[in-house]
Every structure is written in C-alpha cells, then in structure tokens.
PDB file of C-alpha atoms and ligand atoms in Angstrom:
ATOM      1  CA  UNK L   1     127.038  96.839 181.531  1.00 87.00           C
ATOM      2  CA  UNK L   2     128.989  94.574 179.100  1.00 94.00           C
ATOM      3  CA  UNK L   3     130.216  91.046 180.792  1.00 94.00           C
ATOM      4  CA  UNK L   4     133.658  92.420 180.751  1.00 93.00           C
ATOM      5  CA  UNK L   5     132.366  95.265 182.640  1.00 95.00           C
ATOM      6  CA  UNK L   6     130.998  93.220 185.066  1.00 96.00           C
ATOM      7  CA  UNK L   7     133.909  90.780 185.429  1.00 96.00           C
ATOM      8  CA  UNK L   8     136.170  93.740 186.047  1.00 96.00           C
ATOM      9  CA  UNK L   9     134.491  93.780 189.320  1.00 97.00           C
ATOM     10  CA  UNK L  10     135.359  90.659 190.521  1.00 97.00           C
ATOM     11  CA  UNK L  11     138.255  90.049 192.709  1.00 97.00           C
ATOM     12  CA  UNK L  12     141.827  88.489 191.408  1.00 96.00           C
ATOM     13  CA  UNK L  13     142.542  85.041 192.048  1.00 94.00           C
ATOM     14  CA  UNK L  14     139.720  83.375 193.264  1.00 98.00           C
ATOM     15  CA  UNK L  15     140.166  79.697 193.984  1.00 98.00           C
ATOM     16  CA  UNK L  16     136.611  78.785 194.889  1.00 98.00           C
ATOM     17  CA  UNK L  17     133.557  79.335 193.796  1.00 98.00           C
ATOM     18  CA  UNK L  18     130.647  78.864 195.787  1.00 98.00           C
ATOM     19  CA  UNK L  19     126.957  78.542 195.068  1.00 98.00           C
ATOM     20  CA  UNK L  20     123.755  78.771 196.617  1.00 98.00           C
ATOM     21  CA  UNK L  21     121.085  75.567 195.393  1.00 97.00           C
ATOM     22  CA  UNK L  22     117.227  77.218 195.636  1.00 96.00           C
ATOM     23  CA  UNK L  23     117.060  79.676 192.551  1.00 98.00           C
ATOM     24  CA  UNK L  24     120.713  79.447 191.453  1.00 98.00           C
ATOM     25  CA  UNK L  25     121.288  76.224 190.861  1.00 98.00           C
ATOM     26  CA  UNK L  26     117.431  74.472 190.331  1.00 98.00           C
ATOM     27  CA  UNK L  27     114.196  76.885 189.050  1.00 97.00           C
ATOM     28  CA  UNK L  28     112.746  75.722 192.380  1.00 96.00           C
ATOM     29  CA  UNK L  29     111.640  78.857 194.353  1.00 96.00           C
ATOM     30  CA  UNK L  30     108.192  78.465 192.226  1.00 96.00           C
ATOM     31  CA  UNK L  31     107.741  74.873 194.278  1.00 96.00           C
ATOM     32  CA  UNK L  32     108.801  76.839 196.986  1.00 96.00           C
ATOM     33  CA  UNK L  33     105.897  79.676 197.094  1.00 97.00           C
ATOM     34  CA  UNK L  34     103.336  77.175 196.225  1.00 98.00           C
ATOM     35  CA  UNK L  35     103.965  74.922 198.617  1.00 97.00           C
ATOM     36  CA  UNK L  36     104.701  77.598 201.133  1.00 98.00           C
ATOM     37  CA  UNK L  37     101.231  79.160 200.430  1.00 98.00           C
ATOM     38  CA  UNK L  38      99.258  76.368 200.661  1.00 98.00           C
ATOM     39  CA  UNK L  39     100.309  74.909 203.921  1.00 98.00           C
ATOM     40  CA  UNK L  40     100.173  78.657 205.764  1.00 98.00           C
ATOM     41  CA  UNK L  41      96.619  78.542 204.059  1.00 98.00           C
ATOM     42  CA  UNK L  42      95.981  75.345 205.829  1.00 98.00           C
ATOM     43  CA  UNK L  43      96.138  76.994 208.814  1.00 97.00           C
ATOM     44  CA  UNK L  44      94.573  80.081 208.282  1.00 98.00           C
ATOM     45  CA  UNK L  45      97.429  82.457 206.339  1.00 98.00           C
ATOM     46  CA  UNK L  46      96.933  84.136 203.834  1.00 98.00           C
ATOM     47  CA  UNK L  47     100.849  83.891 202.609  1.00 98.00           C
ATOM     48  CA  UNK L  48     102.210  86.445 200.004  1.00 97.00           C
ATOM     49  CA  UNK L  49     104.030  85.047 197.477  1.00 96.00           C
ATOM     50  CA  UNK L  50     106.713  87.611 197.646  1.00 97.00           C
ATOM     51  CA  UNK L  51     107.314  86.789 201.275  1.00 97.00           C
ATOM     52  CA  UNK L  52     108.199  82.914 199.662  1.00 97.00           C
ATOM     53  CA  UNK L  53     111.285  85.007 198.278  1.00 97.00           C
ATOM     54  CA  UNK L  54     112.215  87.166 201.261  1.00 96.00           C
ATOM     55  CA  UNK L  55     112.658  84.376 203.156  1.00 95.00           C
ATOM     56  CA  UNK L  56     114.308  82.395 201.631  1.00 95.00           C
ATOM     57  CA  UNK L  57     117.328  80.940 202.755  1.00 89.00           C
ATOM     58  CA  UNK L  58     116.194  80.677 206.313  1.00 87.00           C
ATOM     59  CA  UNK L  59     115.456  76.949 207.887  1.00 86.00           C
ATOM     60  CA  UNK L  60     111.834  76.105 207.489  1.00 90.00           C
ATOM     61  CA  UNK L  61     110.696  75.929 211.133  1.00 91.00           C
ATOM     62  CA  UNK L  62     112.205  80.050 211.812  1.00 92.00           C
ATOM     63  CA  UNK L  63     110.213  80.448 208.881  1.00 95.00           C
ATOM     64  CA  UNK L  64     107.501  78.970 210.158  1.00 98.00           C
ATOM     65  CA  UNK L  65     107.551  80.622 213.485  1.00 97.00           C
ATOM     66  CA  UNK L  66     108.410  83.934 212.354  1.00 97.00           C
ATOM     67  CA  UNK L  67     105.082  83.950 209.769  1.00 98.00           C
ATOM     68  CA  UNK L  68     102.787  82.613 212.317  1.00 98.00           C
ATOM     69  CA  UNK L  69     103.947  85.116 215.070  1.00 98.00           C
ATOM     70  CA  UNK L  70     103.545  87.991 212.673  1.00 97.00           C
ATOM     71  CA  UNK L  71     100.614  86.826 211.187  1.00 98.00           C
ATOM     72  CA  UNK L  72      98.447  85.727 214.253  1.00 97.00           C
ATOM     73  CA  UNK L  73     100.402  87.186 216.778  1.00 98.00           C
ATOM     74  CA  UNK L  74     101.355  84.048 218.773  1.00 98.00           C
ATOM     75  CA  UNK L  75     103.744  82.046 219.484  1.00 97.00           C
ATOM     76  CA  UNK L  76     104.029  78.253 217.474  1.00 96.00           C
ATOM     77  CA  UNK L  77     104.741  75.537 219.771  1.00 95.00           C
ATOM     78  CA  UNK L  78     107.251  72.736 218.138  1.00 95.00           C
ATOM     79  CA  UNK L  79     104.816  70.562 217.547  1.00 96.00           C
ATOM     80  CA  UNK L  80     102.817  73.038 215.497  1.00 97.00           C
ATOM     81  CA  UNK L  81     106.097  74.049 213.395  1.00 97.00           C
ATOM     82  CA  UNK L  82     106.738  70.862 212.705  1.00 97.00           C
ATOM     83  CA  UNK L  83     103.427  69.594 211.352  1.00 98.00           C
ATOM     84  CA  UNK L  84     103.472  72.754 209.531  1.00 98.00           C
ATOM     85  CA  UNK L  85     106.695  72.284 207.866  1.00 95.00           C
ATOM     86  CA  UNK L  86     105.683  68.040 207.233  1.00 96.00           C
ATOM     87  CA  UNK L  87     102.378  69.712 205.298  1.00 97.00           C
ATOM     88  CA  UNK L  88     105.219  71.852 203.459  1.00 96.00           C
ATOM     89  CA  UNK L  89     107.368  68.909 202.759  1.00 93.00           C
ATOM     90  CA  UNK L  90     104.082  67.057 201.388  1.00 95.00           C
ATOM     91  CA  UNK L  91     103.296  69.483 199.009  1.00 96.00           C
ATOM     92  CA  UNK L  92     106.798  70.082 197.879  1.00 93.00           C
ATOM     93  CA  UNK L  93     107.144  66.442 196.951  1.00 91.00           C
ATOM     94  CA  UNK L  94     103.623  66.583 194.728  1.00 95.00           C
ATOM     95  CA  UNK L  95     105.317  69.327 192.566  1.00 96.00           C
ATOM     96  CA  UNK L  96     107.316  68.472 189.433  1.00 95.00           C
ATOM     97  CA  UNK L  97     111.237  68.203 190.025  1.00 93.00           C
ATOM     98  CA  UNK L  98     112.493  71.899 188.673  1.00 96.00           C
ATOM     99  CA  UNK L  99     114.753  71.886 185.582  1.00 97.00           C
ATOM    100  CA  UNK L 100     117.852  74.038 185.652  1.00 98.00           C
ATOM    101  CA  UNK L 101     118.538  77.784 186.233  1.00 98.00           C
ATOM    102  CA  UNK L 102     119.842  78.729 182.432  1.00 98.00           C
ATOM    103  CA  UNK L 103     123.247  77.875 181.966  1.00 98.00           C
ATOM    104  CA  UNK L 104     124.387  76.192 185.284  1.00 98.00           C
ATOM    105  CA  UNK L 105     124.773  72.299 183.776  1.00 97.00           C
ATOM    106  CA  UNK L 106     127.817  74.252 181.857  1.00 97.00           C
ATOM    107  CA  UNK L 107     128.960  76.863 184.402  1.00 98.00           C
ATOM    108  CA  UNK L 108     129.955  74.329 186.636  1.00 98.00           C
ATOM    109  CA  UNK L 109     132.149  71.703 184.710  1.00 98.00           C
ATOM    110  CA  UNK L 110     133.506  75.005 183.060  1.00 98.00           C
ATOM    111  CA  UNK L 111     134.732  76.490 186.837  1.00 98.00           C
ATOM    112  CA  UNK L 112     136.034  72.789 187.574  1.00 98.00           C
ATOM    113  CA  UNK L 113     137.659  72.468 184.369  1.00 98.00           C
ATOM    114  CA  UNK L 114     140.092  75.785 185.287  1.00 97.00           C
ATOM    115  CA  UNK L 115     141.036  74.547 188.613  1.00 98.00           C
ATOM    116  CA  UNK L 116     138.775  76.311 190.879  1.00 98.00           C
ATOM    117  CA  UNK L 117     137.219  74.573 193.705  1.00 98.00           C
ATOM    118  CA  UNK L 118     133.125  74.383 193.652  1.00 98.00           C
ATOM    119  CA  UNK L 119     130.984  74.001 196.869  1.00 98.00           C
ATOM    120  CA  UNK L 120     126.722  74.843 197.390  1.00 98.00           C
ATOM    121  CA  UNK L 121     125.877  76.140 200.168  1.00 98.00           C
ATOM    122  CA  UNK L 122     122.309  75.211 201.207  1.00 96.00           C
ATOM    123  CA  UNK L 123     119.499  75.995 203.620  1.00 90.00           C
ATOM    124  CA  UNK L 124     118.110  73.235 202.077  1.00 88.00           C
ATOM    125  CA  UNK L 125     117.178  69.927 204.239  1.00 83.00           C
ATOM    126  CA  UNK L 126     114.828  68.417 201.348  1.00 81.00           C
ATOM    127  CA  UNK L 127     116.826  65.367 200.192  1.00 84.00           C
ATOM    128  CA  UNK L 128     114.743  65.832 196.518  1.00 84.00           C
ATOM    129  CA  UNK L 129     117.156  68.414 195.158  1.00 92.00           C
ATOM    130  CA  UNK L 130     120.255  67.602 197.335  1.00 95.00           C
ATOM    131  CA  UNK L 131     120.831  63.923 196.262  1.00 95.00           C
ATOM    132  CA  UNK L 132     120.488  64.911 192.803  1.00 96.00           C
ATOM    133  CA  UNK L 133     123.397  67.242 193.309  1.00 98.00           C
ATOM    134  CA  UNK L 134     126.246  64.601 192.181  1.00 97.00           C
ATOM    135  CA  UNK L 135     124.109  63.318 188.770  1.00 97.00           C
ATOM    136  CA  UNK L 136     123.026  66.809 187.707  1.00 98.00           C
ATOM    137  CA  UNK L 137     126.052  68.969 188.756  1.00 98.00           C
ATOM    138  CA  UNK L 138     129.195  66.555 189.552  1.00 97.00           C
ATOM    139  CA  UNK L 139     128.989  67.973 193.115  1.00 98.00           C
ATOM    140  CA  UNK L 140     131.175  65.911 195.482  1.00 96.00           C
ATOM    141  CA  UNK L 141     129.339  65.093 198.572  1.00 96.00           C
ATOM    142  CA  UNK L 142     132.313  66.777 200.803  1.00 97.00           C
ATOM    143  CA  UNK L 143     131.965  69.970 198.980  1.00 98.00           C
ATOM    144  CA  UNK L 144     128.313  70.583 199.924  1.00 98.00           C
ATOM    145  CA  UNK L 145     126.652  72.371 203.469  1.00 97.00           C
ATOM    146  CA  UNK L 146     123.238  71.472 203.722  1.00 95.00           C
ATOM    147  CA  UNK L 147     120.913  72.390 206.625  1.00 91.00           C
ATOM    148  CA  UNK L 148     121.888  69.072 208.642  1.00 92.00           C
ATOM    149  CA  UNK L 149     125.505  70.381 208.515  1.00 96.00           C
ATOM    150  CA  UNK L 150     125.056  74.083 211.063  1.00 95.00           C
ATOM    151  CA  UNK L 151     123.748  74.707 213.852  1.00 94.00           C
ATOM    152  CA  UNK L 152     123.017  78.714 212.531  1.00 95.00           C
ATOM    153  CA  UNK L 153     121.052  78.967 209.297  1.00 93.00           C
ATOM    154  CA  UNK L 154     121.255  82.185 206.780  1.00 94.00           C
ATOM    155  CA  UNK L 155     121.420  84.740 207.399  1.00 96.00           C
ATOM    156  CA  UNK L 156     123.830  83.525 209.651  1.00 97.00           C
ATOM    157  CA  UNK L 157     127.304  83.404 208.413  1.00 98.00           C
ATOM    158  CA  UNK L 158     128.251  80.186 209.718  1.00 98.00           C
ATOM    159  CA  UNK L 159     127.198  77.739 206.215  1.00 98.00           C
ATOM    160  CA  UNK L 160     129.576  80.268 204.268  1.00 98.00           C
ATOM    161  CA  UNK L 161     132.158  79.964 206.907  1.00 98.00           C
ATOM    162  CA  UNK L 162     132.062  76.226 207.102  1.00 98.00           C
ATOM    163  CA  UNK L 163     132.265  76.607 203.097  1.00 98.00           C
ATOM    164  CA  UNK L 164     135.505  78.923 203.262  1.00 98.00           C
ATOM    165  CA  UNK L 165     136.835  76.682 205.887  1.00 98.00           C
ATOM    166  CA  UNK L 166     136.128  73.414 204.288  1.00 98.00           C
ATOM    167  CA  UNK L 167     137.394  74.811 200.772  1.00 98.00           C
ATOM    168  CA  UNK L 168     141.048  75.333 202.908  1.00 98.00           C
ATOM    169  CA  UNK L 169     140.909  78.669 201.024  1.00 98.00           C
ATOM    170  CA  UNK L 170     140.952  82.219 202.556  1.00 98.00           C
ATOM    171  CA  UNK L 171     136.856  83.809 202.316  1.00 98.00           C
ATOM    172  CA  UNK L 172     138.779  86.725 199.779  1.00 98.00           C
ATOM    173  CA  UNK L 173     139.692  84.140 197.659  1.00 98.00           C
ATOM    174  CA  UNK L 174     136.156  82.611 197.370  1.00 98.00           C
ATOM    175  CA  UNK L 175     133.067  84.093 195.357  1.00 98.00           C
ATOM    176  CA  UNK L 176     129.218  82.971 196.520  1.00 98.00           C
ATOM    177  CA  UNK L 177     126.190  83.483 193.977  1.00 98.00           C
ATOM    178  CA  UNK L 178     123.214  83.942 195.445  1.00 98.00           C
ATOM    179  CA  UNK L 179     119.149  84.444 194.970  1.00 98.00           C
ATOM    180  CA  UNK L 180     117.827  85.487 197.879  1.00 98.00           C
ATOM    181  CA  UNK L 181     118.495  88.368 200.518  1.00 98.00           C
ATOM    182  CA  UNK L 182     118.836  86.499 203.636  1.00 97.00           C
ATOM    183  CA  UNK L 183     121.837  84.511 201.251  1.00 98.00           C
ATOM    184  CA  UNK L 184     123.346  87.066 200.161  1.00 98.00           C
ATOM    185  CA  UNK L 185     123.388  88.697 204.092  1.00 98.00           C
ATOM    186  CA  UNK L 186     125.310  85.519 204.989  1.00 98.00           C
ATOM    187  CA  UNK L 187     127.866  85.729 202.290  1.00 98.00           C
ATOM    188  CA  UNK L 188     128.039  89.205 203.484  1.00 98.00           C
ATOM    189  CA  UNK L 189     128.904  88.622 207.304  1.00 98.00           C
ATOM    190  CA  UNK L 190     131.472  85.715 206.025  1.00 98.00           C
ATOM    191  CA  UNK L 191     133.362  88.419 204.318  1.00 98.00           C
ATOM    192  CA  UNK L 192     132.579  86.977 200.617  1.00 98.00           C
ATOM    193  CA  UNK L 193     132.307  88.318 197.658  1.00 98.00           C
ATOM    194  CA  UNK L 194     128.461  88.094 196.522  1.00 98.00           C
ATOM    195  CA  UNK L 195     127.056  87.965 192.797  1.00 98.00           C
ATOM    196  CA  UNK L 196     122.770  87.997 193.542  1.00 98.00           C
ATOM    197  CA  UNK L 197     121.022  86.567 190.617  1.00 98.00           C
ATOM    198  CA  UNK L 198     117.625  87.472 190.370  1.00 98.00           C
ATOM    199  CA  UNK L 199     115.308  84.469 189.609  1.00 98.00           C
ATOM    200  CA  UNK L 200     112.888  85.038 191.319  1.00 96.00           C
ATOM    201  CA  UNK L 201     109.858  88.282 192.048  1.00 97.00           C
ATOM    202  CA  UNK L 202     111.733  90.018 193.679  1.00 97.00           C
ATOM    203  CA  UNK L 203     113.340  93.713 193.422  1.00 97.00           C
ATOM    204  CA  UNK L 204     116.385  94.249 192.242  1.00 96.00           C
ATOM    205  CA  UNK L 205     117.200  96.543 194.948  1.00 98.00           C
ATOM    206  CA  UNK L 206     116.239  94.299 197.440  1.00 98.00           C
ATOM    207  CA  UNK L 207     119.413  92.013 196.748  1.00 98.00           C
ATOM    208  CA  UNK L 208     121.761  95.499 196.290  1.00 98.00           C
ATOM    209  CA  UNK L 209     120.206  96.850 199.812  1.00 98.00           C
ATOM    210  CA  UNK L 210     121.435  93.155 201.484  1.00 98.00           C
ATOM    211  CA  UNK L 211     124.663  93.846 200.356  1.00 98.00           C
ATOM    212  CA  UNK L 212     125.666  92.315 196.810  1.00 98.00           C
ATOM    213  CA  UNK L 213     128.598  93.271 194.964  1.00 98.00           C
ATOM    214  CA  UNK L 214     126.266  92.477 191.792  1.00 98.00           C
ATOM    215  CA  UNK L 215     123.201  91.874 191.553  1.00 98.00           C
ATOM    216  CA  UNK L 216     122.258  90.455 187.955  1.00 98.00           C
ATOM    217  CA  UNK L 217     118.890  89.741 186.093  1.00 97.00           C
ATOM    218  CA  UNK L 218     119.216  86.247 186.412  1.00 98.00           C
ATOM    219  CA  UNK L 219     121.518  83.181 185.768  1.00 98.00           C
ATOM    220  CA  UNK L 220     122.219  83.002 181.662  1.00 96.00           C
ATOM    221  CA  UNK L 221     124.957  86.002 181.979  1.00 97.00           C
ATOM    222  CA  UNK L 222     127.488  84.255 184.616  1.00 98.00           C
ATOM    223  CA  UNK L 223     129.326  82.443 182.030  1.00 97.00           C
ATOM    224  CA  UNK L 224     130.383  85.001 179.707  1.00 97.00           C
ATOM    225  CA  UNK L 225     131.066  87.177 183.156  1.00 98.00           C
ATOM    226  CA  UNK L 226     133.184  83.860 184.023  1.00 98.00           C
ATOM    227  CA  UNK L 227     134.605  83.289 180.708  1.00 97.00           C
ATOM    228  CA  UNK L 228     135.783  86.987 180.913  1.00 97.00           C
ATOM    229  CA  UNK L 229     136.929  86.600 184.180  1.00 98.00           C
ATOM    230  CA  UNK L 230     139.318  83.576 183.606  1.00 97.00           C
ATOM    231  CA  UNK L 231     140.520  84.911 180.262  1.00 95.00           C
ATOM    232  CA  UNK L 232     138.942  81.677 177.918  1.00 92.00           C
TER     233      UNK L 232
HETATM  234 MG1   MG R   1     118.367  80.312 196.971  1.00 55.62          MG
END
C-alpha cells in the first residue's frame, strides 16, 4: 500500500501527535531483551526473547511478577521484584545508548513545524533514555508521561488519557504510534487512533490482533505517510 494509501486512513484534523519512546522513538528493545534475559537467568529463567517484546510496555515489577509466577509458579515478594528489576537496571546501564528508530530526529521537528502538538508516552522509568528526550527530540518536559507520572501502567489506558488530557485536545483529534501490543491496547481503551510500527521480532499480526488501525514494517515510512497526510 502506497503512503498515500496509508495516509488516507488516518483521521482529519489531528492536532496531536503522540508517541510511544521503547522501539519508536530509540532502537532500544534489543537492550531491553538482553538485559531482560539475563537477570530472569540470574534467577533461574530461562526468558524468551520474544516474551522481551510481548511485554513490553508494562512497568518492570508486573513484569517481573507475572514471569516469575508463570515460570515457577509462585508468587515474588517485593523485595524479590525489586532486586530483580535493580539486576535489570544494572545491566541496562552496561549496554550501549541505542541510536534512533530511522527517521524520527526528522519526523518530529517536521510534526512541530505544522502546528501539531507532540507528547511520548512512556512506561519507561529509566532516566537513560528519558533525560535525553529534550537534546535528541526537542521534547518539552510538560509534554512527556513517564512511569513516575500514573498510577496504572499499559495496557492501562490511563498514560494515553493523561496524554489526551494534558494535550487540552479531544483523544479523536490525537494519533499514538506504537511498538508493542500492550501499547497499542492502551491507545486502544483511550479511544486513539493507533499506527504499530514493527521494530522489533514480533508478528505482524500480533500488533493488528491488539487493535491497530496500521500496523507498519517499521519506522522509515511515517514521514512520507505524514508528509501525505498534511499535504507538504
Ligand atoms: Mg515501545
């Protein structure tokens, strides 16, 4: 499908756009299943890398929890999830800083520069990636929901909502992109239109079956979608 195919799609009017960080905005979900694979392996996991992607989104210590009870059937006390998640942390900060996901240094300025609003949306708590944020993409510091900033993580609505809300625009009039399932879910329940971009391992039904609008191959075609979109 050509990118004015694809733009077709997209709903009139939108006034914000809104974008997930982990695999939309850095090449980090490779950090990611490393570093969730070796601390799961520190305690006796043996992690698949695909499950790095299908969780993704959620905070670390539901992640943590949810693995553990499924893999050796027991409940994690806090203490355990969060020496878990420290060990994840560790490794995460050994790994080399990810460069971009193709294209997104010049999406960006290119949505500002039309007059549409830009937020990120983040289950992200790891200040690595989220202080860079203002050098790498211009992002003002009010625009972006982190993990310290919700009570619910994905696939919980409630990040998108406090996006929308924030934004002062209407969820129709916003647009999230989005890598992972449990991302795309949230979009979902807020009642946003949801581009999936898949950078990662995973299938591209997986991220149609959570409920994208689109689900593309990966990052480089959003800005001739965009450019087709908004007519430059
Ligand atoms: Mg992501």
């Amino acid at each position: 499908m050509s990118a004015a195919d694809i733009s077709s799609q997209i709903p009139e009017n939108l006034k914000c756009i809104i974008f997930d960080m982990d695999g939309v905005l850095y090449d980090s979900m490779k950090n990611h299943e490393k570093s969730w694979t070796a601390c799961f392996k520190n305690i006796g996991i043996d992690f698949p890398a695909y499950d790095a992607y299908l969780y993704e989104g959620k905070p670390g210590h539901h992640t943590i929890q949810e693995v553990i009870k499924k893999h050796l059937n027991r409940d994690a006390s806090a203490d355990e999830a969060e020496a878990v998640y420290q060990d994840k942390v560790k490794y995460m900060s050994q790994l080399p800083t990810p460069v971009f996901c193709p294209g997104m240094d010049k999406l960006l300025p290119l949505l500002r520069k039309e007059g549409l609003a830009v937020w990120v949306v983040t289950g992200s708590k790891q200040p690595t990636l989220l202080n860079k944020l203002g050098a790498d993409f211009g992002m003002d510091p009010a625009h972006i929901i982190s993990a310290k900033d919700v009570i619910n993580g994905k696939p919980h609505p409630e990040p998108y909502l406090k996006a929308v809300a924030g934004s002062g625009f209407k969820a129709s009039q916003c647009l999230v992109v989005e890598n992972a399932p449990l991302g795309v879910k949230a979009s979902k329940a807020a009642d946003i239109f949801t581009i999936a971009v898949n950078t990662g391992i995973l299938k591209p039904e997986v991220l149609k079956n959570a409920g994208a609008d689109i689900v593309l191959p990966g990052t480089e075609p959003l800005i001739s979608i965009f450019e087709n979109y908004l007519k430059i």
